[in-house]
Tab-separated table of C-alpha atoms in Angstrom:
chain	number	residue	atom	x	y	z
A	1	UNK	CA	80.412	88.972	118.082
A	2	UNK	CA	80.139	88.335	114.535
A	3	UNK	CA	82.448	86.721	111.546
A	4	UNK	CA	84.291	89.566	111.259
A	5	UNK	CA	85.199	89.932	114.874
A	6	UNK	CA	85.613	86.714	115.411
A	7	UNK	CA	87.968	86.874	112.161
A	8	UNK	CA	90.080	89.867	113.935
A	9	UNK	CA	90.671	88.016	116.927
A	10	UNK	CA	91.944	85.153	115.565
A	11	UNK	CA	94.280	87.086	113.487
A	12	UNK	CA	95.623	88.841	116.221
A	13	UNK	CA	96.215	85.665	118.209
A	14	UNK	CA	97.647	83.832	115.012
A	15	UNK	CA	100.132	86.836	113.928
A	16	UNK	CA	101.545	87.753	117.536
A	17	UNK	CA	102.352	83.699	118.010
A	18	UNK	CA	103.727	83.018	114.376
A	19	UNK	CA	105.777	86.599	113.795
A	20	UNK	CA	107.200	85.843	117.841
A	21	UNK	CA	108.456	82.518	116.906
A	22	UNK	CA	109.697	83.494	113.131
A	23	UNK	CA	111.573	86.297	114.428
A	24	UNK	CA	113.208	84.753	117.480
A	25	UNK	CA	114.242	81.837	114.211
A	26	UNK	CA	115.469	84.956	111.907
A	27	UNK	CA	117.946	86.442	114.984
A	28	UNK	CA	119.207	83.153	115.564
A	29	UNK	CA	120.330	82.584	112.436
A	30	UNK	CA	121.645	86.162	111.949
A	31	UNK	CA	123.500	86.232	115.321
A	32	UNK	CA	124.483	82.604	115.871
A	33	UNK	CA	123.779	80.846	112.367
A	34	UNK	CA	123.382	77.384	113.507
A	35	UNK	CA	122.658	75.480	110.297
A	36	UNK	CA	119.764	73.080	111.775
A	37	UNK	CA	117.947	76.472	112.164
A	38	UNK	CA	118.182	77.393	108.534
A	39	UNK	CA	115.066	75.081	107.834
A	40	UNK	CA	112.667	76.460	110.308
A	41	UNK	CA	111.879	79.680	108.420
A	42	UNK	CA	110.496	76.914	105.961
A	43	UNK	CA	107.973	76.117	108.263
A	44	UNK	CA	106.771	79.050	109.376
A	45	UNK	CA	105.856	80.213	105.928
A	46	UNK	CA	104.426	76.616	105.807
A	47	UNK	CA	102.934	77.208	109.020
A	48	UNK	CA	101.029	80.559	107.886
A	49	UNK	CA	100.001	79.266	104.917
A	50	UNK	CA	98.263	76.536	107.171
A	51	UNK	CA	96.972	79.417	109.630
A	52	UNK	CA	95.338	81.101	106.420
A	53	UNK	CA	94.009	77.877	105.829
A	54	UNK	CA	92.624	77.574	108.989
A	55	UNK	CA	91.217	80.834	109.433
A	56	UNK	CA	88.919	80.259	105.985
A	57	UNK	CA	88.283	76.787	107.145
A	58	UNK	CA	86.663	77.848	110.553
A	59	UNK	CA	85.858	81.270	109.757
A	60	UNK	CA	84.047	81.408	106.551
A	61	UNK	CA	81.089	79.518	107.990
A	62	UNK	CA	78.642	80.315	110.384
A	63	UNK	CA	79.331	78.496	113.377
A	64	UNK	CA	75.760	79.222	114.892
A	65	UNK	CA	72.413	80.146	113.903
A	66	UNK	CA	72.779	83.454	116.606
A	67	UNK	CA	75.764	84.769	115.016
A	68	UNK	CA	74.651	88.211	113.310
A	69	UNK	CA	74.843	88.420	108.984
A	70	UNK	CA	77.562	91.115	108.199
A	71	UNK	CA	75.815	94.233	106.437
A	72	UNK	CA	76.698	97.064	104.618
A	73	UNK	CA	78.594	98.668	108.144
A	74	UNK	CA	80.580	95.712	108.120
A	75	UNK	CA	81.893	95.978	104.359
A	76	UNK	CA	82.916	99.351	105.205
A	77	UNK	CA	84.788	98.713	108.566
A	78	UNK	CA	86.668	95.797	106.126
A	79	UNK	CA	87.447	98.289	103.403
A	80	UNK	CA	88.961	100.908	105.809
A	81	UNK	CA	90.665	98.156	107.641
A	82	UNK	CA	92.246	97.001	104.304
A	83	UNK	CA	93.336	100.431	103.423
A	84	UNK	CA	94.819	100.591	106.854
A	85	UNK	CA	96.956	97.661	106.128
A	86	UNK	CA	97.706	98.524	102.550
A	87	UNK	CA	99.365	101.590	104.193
A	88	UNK	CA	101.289	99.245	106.869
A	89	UNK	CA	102.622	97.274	104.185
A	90	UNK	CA	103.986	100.451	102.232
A	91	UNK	CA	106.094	101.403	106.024
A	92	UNK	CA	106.956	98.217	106.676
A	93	UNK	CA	108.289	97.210	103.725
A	94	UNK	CA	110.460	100.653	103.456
A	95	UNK	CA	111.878	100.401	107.288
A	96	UNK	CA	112.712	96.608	106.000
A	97	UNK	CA	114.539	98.119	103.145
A	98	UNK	CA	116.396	100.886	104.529
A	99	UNK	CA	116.788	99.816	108.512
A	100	UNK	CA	119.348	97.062	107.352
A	101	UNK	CA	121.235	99.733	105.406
A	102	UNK	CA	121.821	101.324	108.410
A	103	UNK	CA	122.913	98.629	110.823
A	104	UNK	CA	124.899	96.767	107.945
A	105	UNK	CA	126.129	100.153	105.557
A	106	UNK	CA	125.421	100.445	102.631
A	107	UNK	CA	128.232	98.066	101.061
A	108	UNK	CA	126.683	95.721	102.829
A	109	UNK	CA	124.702	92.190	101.270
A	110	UNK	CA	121.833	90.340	102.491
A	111	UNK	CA	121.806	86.785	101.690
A	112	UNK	CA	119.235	85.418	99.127
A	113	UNK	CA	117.913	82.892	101.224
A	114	UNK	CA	116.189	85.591	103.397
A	115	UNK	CA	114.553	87.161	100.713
A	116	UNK	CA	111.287	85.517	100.745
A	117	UNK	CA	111.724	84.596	104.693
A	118	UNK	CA	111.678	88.785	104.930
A	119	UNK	CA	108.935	88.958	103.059
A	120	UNK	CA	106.491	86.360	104.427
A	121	UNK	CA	107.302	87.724	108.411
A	122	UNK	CA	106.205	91.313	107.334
A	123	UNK	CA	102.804	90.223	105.914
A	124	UNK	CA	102.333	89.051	109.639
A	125	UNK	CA	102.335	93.078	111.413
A	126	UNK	CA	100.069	93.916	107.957
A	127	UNK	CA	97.305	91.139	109.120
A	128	UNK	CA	98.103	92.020	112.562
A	129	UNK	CA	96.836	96.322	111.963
A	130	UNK	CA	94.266	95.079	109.584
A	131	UNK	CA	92.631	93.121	112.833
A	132	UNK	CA	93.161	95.458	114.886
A	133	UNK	CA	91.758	98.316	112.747
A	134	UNK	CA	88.655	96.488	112.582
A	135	UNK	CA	88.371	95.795	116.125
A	136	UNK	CA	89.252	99.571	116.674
A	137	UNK	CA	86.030	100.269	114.939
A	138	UNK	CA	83.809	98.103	116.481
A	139	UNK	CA	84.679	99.056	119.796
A	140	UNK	CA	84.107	102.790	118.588
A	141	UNK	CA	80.404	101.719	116.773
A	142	UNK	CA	79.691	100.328	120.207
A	143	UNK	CA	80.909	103.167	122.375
A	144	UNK	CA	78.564	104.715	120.456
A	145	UNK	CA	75.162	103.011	120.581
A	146	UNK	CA	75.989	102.778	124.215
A	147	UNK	CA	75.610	106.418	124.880
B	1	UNK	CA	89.635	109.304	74.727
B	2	UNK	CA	88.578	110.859	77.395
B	3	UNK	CA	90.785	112.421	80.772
B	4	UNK	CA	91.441	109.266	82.509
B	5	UNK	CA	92.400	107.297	80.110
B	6	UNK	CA	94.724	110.125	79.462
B	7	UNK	CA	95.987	110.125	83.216
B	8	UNK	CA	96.221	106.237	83.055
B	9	UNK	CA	98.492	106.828	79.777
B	10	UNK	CA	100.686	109.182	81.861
B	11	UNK	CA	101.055	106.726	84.896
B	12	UNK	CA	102.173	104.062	82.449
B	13	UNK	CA	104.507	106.029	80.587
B	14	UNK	CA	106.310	107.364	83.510
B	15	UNK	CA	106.242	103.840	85.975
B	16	UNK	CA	107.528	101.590	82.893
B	17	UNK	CA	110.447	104.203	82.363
B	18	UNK	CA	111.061	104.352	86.074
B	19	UNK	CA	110.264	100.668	86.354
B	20	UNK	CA	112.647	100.198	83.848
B	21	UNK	CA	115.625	101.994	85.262
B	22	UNK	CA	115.274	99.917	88.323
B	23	UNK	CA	116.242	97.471	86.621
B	24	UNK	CA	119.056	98.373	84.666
B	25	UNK	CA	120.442	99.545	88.276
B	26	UNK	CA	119.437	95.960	89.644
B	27	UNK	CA	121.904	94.267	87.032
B	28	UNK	CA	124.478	96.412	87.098
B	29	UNK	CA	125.461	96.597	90.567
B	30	UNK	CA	126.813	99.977	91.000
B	31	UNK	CA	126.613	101.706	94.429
B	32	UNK	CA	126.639	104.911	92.879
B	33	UNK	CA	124.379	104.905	89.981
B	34	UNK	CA	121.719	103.057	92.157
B	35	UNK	CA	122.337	105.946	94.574
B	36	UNK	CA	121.313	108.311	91.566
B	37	UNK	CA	118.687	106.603	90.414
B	38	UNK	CA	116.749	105.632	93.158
B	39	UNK	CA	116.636	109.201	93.938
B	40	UNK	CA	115.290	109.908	90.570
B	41	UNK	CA	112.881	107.442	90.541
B	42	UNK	CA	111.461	108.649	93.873
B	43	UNK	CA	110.986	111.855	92.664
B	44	UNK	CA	109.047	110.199	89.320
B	45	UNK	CA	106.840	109.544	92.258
B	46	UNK	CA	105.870	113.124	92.731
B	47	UNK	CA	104.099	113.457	89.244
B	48	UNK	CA	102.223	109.998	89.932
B	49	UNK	CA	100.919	111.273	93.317
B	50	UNK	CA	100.020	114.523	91.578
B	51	UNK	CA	98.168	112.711	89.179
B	52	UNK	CA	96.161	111.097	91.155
B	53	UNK	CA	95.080	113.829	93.132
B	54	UNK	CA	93.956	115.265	89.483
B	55	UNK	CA	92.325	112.325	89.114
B	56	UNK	CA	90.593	112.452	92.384
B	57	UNK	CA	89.163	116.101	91.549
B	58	UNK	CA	88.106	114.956	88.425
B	59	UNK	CA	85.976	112.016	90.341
B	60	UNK	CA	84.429	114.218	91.934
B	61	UNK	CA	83.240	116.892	90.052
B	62	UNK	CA	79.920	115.111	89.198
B	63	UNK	CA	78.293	111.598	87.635
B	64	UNK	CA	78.476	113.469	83.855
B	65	UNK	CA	82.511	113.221	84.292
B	66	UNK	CA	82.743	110.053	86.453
B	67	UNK	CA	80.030	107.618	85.760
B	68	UNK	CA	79.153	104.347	87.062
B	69	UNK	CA	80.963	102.596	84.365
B	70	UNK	CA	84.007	104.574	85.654
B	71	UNK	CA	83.712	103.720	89.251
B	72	UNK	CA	83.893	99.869	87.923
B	73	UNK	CA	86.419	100.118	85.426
B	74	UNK	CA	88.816	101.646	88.189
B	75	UNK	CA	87.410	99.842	91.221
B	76	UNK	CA	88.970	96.416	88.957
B	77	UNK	CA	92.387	97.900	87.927
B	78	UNK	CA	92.611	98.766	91.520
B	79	UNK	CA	92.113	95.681	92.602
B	80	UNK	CA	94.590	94.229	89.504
B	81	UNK	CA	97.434	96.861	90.271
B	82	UNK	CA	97.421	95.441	94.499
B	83	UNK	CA	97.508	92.127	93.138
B	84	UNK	CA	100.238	92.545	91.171
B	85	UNK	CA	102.411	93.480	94.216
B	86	UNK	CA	103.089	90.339	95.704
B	87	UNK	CA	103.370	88.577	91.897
B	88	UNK	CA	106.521	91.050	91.202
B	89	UNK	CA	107.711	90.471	94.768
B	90	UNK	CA	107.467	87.021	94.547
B	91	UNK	CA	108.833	87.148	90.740
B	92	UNK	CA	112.094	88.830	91.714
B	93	UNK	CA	112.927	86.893	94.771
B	94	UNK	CA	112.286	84.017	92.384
B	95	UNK	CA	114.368	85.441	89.685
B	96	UNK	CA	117.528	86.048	92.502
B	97	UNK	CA	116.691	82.541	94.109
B	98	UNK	CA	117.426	81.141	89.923
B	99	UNK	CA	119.987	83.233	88.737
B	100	UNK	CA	121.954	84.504	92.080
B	101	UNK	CA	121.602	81.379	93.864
B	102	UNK	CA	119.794	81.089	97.537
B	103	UNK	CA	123.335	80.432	99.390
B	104	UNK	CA	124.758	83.891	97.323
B	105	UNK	CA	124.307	87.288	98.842
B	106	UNK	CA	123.045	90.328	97.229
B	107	UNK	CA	123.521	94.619	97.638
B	108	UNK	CA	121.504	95.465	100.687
B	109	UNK	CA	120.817	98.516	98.623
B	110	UNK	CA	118.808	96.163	96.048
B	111	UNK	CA	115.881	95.806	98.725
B	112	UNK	CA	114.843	99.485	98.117
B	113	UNK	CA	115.181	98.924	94.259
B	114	UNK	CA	112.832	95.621	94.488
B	115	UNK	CA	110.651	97.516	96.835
B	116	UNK	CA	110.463	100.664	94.101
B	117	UNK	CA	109.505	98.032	91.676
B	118	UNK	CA	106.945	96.223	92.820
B	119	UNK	CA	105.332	100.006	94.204
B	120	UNK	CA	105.683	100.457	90.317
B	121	UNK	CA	104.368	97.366	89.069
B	122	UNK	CA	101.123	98.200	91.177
B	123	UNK	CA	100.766	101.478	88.823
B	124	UNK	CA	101.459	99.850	85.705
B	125	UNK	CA	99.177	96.800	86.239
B	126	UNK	CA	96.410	99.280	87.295
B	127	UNK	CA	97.175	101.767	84.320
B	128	UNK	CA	97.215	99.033	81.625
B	129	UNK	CA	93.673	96.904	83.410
B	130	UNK	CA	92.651	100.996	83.041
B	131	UNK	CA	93.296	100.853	79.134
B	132	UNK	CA	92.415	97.662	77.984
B	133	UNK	CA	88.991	98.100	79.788
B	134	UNK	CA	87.768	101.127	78.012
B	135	UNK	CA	89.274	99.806	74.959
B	136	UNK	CA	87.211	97.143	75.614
B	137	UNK	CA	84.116	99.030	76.083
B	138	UNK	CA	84.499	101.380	73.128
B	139	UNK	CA	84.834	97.877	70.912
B	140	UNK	CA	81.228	96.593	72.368
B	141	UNK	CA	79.785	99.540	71.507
C-alpha cells in the first residue's frame, strides 16, 4: 500500500467519523436548539482543520523504507480523483442550496450562523468521493495485473 | 490576439455581468426578481459551457494551435479559477457574518445566488489569470 492509499484510507475513516458527529450537532440544533450545542459546530471545523493537519503530518512522509515511490500512474489516479470530487462539490453544494428550499419554502431564512458550519460539513462527502475514487482505481489496476 | 484569449474575453464579459446581477439580487431582497434572475443567469451558463467545448476543439486540433506554452498558461488559470471558489465562499459568508450579523437570518433563496457566484468567480479568476498571462508573455517578448 503506498502514500496515496494509505492517504485514501485515512480520509475515509476521518470524513465518515467527523461529518457523523457534525451532522448529528447540526439536527440538534435545528430540531431542538439547545444553546450549549451552538458551540460545537466550532469545533468540528476546528477539529478538521486539525484532521488536515494530521493527515499532512503523518502522511506526507514515508513511514518506511518498503513503502513504494508514487509514479506517473499515481499522479493520474490523483488527477481523476480530484476531478471526481470537483464534480461532488458542484452536486453537493446545489442539493445544499435548493433541498432547504423545499423543506422550508421558499420565503423561508436560514440563519447566518450556519453559513460557514454548511459549508465546512460538505467539504467532508467531497474528501470522502475523492478517497474513494482513488481507492476505486487501485482496486481496478490490481484486478487487472491479477488476471 | 489569438482565439483563446478571445474565448477567455468572452467568459469574462459574460460571468462579471452575470456575476454582477447576483449581486444586485443579493442586496435587494426581492423574491421575485431573484426568481428572474437566477433563471437568467443559469442560462448565461449555456454560452460558457458552449465555449468551452469550442475551446476544447480548438485544443485539440494540433500543437500549431495549442502549444506547450498554452497547455501552461491554462493548466495555472485553472488552477487560479478553483482556488478562487472557496475565497468568494468564504468572502460572502464573511461579508453576511459583518454586515447581517451571525444571530440574523437570511433568504434561503440567497444560498443558490452565493452558490451562482462563487461558480462565477471560478470563470472570472480563470479568464482574467488567462489574460494577464499572455499579456505577460507578449511583453517578454
Amino acid at each position: 500500500m503506498n502514500k496515496t492509499q494509505k492517504g485514501a484510507w485515512f480520509n475515509i475513516a476521518g470524513t465518515i467519523l467527523i461529518f457523523t458527529l457534525a451532522s448529528y450537532t447540526v439536527f440538534l440544533i435545528a430540531f431542538q436548539k439547545p444553546a450549549h450545542v451552538r458551540i460545537l459546530p466550532y469545533v468540528f471545523i476546528l477539529s478538521f482543520l486539525l484532521f488536515i493537519a494530521a493527515g499532512i503530518f503523518f502522511l506526507r512522509r514515508k513511514q518506511s523504507p518498503n513503502e513504494p515511490e508514487s509514479d506517473e500512474r499515481d499522479k493520474i489516479i490523483k488527477q481523476r480523483a480530484w476531478i471526481a470530487a470537483f464534480i461532488s462539490t458542484w452536486i453537493l453544494f446545489l442539493a445544499a442550496s435548493v433541498v432547504p428550499q423545499l423543506f422550508v419554502g421558499l420565503d423561508g431564512s436560514i440563519p447566518v450562523w450556519l453559513l460557514p458550519i454548511v459549508t465546512v460539513i460538505l467539504f467532508y462527502p467531497v474528501l470522502f468521493v475523492y478517497a474513494v475514487a482513488v481507492l476505486i482505481q487501485y482496486s481496478r489496476i490490481g484486478k487487472g495485473e491479477k488476471s | 490576439m489569438n482565439k483563446l484569449q478571445k474565448f477567455a474575453i468572452f467568459n469574462l464579459i459574460l460571468s462579471s455581468v452575470a456575476f454582477t446581477i447576483q449581486i444586485i439580487v443579493l442586496l435587494s431582497n426581492n423574491l421575485l426578481l431573484n426568481a428572474i434572475a437566477s433563471t437568467l443567469v443559469i442560462f448565461a451558463g449555456f454560452p460558457l459551457f458552449i465555449s468551452y467545448l469550442y475551446r476544447r476543439k480548438y485544443q485539440k486540433q494540433g500543437s500549431q494551435y495549442y502549444d506547450e506554452r498554452d497547455k501552461l498558461i491554462h493548466k495555472k488559470a485553472a488552477f487560479i479559477g478553483l482556488f478562487t471558489m472557496p475565497l468568494t465562499l468564504s468572502f460572502v459568508i464573511l461579508i453576511a457574518f459583518i454586515v447581517i450579523g451571525p444571530l440574523n437570518s437570511i433568504p434561503i433563496v440567497s444560498l443558490l445566488n452565493i452558490l451562482l457566484m462563487s461558480l462565477l468567480s471560478i470563470n472570472i479568476a480563470e479568464s482574467i489569470a488567462i489574460l494577464v498571462q499572455y499579456s505577460r508573455e507578449i511583453q517578454g517578448e
